[in-house]
Short mmCIF file of N, CA and C in Angstrom, two decimals:
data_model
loop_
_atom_site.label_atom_id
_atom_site.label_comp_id
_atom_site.label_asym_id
_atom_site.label_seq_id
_atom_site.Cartn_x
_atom_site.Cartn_y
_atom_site.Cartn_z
N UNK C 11 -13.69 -6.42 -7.07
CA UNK C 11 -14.05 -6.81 -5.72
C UNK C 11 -12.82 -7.21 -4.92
N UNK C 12 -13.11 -6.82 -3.63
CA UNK C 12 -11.87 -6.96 -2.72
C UNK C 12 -11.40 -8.57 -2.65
N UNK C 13 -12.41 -9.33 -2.76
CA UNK C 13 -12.25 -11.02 -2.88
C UNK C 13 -11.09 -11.49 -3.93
N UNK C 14 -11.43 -10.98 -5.06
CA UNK C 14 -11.07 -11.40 -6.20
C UNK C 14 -9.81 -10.92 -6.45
N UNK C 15 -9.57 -9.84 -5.89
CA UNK C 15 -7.97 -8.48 -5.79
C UNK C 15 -7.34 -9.61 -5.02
N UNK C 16 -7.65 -9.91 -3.95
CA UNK C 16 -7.07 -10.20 -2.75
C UNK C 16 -6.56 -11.74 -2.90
N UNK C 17 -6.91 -12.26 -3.63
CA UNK C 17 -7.13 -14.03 -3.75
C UNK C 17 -6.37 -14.01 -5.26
N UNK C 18 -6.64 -13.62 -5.91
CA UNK C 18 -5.13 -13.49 -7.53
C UNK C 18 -4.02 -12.97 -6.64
N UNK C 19 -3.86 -12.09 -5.83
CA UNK C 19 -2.60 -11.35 -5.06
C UNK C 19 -1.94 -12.97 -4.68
N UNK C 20 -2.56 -13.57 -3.93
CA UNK C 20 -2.45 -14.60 -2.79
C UNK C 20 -1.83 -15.96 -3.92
N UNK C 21 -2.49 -15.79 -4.89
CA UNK C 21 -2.02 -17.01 -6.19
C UNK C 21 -0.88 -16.71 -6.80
N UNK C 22 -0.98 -15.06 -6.92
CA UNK C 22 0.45 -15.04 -7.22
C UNK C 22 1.79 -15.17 -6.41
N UNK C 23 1.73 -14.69 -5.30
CA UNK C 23 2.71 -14.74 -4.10
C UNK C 23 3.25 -16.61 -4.27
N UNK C 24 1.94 -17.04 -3.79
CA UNK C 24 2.35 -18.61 -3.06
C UNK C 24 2.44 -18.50 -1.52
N UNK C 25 3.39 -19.05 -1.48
CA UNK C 25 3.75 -19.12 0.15
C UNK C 25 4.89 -17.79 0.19
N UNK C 26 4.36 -16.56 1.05
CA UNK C 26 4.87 -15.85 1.42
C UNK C 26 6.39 -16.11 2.35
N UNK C 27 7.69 -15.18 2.50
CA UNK C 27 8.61 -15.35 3.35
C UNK C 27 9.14 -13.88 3.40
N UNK C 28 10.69 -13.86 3.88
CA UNK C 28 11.27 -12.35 4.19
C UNK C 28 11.79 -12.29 3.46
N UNK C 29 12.10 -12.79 1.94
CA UNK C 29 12.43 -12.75 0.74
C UNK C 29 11.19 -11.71 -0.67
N UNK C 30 10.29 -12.01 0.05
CA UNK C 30 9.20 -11.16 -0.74
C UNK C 30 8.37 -9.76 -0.21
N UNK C 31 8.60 -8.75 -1.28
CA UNK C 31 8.41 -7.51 -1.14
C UNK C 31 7.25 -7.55 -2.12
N UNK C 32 6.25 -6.24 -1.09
CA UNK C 32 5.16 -6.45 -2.10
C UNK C 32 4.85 -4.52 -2.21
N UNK C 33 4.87 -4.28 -3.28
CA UNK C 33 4.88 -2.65 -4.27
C UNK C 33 3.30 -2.49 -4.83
N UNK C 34 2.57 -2.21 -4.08
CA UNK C 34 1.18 -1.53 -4.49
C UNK C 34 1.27 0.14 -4.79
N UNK C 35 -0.01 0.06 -5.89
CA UNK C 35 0.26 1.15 -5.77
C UNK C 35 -1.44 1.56 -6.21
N UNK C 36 -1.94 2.66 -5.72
CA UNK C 36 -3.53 3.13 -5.24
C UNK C 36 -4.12 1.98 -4.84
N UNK C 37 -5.10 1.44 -5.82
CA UNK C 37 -6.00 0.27 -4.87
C UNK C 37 -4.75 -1.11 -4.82
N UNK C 38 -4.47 -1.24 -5.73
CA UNK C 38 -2.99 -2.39 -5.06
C UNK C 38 -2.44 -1.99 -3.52
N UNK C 39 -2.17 -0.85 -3.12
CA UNK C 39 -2.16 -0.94 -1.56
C UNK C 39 -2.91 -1.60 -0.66
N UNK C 40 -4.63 -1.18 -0.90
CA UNK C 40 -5.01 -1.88 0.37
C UNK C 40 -5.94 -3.27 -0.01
N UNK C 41 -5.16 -3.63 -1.47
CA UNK C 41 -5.31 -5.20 -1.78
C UNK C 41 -3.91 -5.52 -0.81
N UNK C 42 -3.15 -5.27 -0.88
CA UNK C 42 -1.63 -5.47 -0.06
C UNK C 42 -2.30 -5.61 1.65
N UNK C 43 -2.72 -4.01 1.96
CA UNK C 43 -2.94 -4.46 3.13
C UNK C 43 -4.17 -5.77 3.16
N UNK C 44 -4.96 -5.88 2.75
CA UNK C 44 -6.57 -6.96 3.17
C UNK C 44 -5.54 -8.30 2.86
N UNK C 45 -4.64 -8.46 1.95
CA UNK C 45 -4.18 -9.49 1.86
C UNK C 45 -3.18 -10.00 3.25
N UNK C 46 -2.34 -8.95 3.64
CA UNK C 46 -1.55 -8.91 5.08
C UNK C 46 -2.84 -10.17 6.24
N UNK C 47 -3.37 -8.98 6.04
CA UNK C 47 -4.74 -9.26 7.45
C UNK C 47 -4.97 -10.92 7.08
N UNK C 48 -4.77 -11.55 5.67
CA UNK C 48 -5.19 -13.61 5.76
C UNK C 48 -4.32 -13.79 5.89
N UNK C 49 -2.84 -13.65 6.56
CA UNK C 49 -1.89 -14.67 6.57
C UNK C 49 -2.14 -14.92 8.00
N UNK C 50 -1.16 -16.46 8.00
CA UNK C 50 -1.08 -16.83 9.74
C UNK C 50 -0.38 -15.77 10.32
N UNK C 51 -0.34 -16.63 11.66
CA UNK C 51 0.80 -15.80 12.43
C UNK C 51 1.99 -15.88 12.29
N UNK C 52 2.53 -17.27 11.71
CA UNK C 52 3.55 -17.50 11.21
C UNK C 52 4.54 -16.72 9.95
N UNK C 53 3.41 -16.24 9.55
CA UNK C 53 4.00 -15.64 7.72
C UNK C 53 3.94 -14.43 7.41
N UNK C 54 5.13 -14.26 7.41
CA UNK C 54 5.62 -12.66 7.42
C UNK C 54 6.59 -12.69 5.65
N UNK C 55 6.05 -11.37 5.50
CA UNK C 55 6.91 -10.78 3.93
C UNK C 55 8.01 -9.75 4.55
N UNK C 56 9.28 -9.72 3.76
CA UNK C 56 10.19 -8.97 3.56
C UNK C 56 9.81 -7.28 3.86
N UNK C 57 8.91 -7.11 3.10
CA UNK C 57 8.80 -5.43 3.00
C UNK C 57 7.56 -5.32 2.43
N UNK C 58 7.05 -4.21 2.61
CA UNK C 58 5.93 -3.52 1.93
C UNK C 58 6.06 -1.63 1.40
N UNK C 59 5.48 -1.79 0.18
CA UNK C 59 5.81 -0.73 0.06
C UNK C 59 4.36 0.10 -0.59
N UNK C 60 4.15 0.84 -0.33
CA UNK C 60 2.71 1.82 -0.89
C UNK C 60 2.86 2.97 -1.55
N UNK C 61 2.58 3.22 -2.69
CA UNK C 61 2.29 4.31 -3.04
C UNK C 61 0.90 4.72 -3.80
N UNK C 62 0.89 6.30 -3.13
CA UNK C 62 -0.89 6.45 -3.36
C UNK C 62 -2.12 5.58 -2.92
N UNK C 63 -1.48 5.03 -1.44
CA UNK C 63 -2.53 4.04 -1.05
C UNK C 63 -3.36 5.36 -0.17
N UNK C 64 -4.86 4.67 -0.02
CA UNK C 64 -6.14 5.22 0.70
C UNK C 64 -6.77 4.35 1.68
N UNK C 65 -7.42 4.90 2.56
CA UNK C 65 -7.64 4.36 3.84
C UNK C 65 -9.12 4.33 3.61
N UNK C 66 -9.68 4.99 2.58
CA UNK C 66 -11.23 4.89 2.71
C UNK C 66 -11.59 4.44 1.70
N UNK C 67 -12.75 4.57 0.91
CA UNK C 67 -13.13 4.75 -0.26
C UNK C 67 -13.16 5.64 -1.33
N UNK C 68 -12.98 6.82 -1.07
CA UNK C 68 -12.71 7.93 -1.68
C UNK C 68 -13.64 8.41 -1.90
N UNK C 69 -14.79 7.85 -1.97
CA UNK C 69 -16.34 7.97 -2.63
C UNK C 69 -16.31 7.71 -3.87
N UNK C 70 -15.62 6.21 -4.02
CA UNK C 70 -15.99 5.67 -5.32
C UNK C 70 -16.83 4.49 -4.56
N UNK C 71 -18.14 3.96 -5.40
CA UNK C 71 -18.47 2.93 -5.36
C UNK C 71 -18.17 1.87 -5.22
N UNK C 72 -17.80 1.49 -5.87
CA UNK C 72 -16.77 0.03 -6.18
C UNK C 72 -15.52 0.06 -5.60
N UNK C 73 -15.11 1.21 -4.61
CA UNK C 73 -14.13 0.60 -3.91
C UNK C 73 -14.57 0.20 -2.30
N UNK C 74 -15.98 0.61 -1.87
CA UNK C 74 -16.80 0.20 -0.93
C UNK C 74 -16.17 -0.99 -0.06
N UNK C 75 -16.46 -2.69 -0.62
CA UNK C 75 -16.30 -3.79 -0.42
C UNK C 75 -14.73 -4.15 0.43
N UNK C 76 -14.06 -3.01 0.06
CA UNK C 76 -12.74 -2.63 0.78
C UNK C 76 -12.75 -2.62 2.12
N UNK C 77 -14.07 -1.83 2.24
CA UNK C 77 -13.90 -0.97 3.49
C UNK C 77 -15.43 -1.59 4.50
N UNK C 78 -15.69 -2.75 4.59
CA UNK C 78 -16.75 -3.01 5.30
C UNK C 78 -16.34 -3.32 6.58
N UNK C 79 -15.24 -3.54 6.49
CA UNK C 79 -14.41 -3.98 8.28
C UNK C 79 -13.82 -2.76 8.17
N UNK C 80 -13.05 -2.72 9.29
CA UNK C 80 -12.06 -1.50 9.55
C UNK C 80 -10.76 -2.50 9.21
N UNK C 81 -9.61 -1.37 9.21
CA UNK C 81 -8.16 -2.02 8.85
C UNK C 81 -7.72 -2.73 9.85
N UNK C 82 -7.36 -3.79 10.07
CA UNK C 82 -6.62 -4.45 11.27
C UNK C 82 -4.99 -4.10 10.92
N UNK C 83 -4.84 -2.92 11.80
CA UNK C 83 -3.25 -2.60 11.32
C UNK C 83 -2.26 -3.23 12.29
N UNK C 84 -2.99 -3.83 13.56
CA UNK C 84 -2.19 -4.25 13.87
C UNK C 84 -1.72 -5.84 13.81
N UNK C 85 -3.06 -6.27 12.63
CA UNK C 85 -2.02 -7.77 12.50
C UNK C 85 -1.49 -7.56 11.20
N UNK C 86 -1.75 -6.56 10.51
CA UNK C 86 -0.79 -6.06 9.23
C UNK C 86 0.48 -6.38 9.58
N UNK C 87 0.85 -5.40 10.97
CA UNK C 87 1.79 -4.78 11.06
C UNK C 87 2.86 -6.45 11.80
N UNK C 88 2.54 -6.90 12.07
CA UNK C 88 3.11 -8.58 12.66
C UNK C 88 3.31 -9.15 11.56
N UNK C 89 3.15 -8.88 10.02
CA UNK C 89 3.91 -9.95 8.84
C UNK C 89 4.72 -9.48 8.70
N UNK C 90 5.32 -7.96 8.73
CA UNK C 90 6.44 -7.44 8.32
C UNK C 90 7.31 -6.34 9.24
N UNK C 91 8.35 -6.08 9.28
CA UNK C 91 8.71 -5.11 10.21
C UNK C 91 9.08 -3.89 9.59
N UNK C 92 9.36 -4.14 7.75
CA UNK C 92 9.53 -3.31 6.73
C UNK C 92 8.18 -2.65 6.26
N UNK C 93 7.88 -1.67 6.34
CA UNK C 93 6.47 -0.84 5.92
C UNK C 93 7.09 0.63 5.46
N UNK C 94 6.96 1.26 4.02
CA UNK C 94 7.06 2.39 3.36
C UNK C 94 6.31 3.03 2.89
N UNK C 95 5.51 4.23 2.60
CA UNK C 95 5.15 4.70 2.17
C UNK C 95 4.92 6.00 0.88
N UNK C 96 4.81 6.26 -0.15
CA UNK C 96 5.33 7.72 -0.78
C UNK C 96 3.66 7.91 -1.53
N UNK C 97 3.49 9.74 -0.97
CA UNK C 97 2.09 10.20 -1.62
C UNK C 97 2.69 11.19 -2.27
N UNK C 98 1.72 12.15 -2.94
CA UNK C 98 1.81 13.21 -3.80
C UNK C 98 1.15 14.45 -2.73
N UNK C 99 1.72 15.48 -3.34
CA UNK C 99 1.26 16.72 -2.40
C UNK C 99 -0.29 16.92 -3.51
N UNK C 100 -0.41 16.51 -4.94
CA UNK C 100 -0.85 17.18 -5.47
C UNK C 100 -2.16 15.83 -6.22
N UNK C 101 -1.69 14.71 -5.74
CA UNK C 101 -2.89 13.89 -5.92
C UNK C 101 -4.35 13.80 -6.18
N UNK C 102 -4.64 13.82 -7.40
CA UNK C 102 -6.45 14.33 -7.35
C UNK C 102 -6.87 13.42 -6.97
N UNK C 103 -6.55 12.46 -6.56
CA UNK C 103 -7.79 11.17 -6.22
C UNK C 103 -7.11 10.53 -5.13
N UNK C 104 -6.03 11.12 -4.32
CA UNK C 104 -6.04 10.69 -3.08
C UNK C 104 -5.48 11.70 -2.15
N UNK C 105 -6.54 12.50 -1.43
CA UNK C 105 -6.18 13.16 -0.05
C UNK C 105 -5.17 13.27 0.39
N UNK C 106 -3.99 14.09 0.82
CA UNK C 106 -2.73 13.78 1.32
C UNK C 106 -2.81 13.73 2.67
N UNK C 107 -4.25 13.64 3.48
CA UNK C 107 -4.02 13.39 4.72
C UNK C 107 -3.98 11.80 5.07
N UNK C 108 -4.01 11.36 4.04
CA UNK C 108 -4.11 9.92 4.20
C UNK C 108 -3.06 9.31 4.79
N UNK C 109 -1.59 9.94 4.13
CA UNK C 109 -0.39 9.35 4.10
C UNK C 109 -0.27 9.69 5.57
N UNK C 110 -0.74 10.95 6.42
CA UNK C 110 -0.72 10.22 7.74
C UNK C 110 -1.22 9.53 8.37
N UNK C 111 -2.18 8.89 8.29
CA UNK C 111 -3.08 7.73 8.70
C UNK C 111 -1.78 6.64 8.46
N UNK C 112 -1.34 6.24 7.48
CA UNK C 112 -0.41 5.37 7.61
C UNK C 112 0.80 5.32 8.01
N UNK C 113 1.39 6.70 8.45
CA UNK C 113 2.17 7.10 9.02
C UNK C 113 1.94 6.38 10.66
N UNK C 114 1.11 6.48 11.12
CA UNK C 114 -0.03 6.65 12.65
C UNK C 114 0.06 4.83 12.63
N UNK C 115 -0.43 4.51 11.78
CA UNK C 115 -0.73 2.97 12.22
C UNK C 115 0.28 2.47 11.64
N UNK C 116 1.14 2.87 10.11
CA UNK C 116 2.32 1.40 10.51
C UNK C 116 3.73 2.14 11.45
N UNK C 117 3.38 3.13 12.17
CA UNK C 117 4.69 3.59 12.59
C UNK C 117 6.24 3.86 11.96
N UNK C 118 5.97 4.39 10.93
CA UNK C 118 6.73 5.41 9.83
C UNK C 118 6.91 6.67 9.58
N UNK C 119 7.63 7.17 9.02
CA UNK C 119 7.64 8.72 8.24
C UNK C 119 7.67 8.11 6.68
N UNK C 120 6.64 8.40 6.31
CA UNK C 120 6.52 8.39 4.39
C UNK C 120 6.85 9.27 4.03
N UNK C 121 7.00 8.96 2.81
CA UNK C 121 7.76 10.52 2.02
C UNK C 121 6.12 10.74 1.13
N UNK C 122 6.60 12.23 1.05
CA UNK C 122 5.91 12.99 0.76
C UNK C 122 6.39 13.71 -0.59
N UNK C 123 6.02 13.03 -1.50
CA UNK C 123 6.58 14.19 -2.88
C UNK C 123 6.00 15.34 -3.48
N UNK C 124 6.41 15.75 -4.20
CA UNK C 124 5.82 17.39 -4.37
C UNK C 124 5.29 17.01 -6.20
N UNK C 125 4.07 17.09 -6.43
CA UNK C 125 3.72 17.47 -7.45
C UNK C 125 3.89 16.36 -8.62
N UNK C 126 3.65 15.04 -8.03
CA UNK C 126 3.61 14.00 -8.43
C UNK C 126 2.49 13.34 -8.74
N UNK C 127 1.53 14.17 -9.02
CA UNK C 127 -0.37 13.57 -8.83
C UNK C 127 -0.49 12.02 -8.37
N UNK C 128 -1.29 11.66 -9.36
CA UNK C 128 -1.23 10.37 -9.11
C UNK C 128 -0.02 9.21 -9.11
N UNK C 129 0.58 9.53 -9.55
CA UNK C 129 1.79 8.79 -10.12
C UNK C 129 1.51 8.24 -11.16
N UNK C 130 1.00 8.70 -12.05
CA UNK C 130 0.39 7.88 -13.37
C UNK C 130 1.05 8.42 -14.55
N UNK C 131 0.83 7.83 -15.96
CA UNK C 131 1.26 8.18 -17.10
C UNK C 131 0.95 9.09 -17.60
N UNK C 132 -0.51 9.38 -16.98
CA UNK C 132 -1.03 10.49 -17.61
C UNK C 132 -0.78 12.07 -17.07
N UNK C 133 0.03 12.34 -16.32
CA UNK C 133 1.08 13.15 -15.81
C UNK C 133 2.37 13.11 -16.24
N UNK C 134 2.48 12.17 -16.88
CA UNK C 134 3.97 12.36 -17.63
C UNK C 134 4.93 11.47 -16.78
N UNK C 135 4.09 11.14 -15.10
CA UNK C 135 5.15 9.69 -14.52
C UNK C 135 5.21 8.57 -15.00
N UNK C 136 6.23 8.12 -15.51
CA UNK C 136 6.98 7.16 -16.01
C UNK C 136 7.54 6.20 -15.24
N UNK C 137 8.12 7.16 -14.42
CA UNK C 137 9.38 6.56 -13.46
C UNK C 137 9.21 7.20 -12.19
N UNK C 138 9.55 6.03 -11.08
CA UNK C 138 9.66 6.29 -10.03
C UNK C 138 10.97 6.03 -9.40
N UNK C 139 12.14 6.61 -9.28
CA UNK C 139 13.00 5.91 -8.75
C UNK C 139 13.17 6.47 -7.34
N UNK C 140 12.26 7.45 -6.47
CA UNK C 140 12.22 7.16 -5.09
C UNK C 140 11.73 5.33 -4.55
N UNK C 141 10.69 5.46 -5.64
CA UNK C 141 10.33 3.59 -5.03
C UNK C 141 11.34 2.86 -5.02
N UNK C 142 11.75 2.37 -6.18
CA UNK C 142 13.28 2.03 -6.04
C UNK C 142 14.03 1.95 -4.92
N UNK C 143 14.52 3.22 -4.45
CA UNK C 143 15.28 3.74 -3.33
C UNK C 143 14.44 3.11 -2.09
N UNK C 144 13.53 3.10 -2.15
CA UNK C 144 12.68 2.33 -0.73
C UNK C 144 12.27 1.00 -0.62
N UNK C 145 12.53 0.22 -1.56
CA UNK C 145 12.55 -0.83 -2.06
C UNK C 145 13.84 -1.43 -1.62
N UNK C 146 14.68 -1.17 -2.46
CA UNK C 146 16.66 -0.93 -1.28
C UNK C 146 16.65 -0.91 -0.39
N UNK C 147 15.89 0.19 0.25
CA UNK C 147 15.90 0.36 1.90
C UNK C 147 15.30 -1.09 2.74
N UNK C 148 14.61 -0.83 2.46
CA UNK C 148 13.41 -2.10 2.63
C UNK C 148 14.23 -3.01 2.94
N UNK C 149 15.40 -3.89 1.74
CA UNK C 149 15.69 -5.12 1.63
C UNK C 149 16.88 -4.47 2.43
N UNK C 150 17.12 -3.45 2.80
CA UNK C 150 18.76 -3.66 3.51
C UNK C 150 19.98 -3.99 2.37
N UNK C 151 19.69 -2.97 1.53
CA UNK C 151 20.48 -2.62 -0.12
C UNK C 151 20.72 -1.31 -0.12
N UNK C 152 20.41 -0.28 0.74
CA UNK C 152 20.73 1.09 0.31
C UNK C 152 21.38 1.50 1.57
#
């Protein structure tokens, strides 16, 4: 449940600053974003970074509870001024039109990799060191 994602995220952080970068990746993204949307106005993170995040449900069940509001991207977009993105061309369980949707609302170019499915183990990804590289970017390291 989006409550329970969203509120361990929030226990783990603490008190957010521009020192903390936060690396989701499929439903860890839009625990990242729902978590953005409870901070004040005051409290902004370092960077954000997404990979294989989704804007809908996909038509899974249980990711529903996600999606009963719409995204408030634009008070997302007021904690951080750092926002990244990286999808797969070849993703079975997430649409690659997605990555422009987030392109559109956090005002970015994401990268787009070729033949990276999910980014999971069970493809043989191990390693990501584009994240890495955007992670650097992010902090003003690359």
């Amino acid at each position: 449940k989006q409550a329970v994602w969203v509120s361990q995220l929030a226990g783990v952080i603490g008190e957010p600053d521009e020192d903390t970068y936060l690396i989701g990746h499929s439903v860890g993204c839009i625990t990242i974003l729902r978590y953005l949307e409870t901070l004040t106005a005051e409290q902004r993170v370092g960077g954000v970074l997404l990979v294989a995040g989704f804007t809908n449900d996909l038509g899974y069940g249980e990711l529903e509870n996600y999606f009963t509001t719409p995204i408030d991207w634009e008070r997302i977009r007021a904690h951080s001024d750092g926002f990244a993105t990286i999808h797969s061309d070849n993703d079975q369980y997430v649409p690659v039109w997605h990555a422009g949707v987030f392109e559109q609302h956090l005002g970015i170019e994401g990268k787009l990799l070729s033949g990276r499915h999910h980014f999971d183990g069970d493809h043989g990804i191990r390693e990501l060191p584009e994240a890495r590289d955007a992670v650097l970017t992010l902090a003003g390291m690359a």
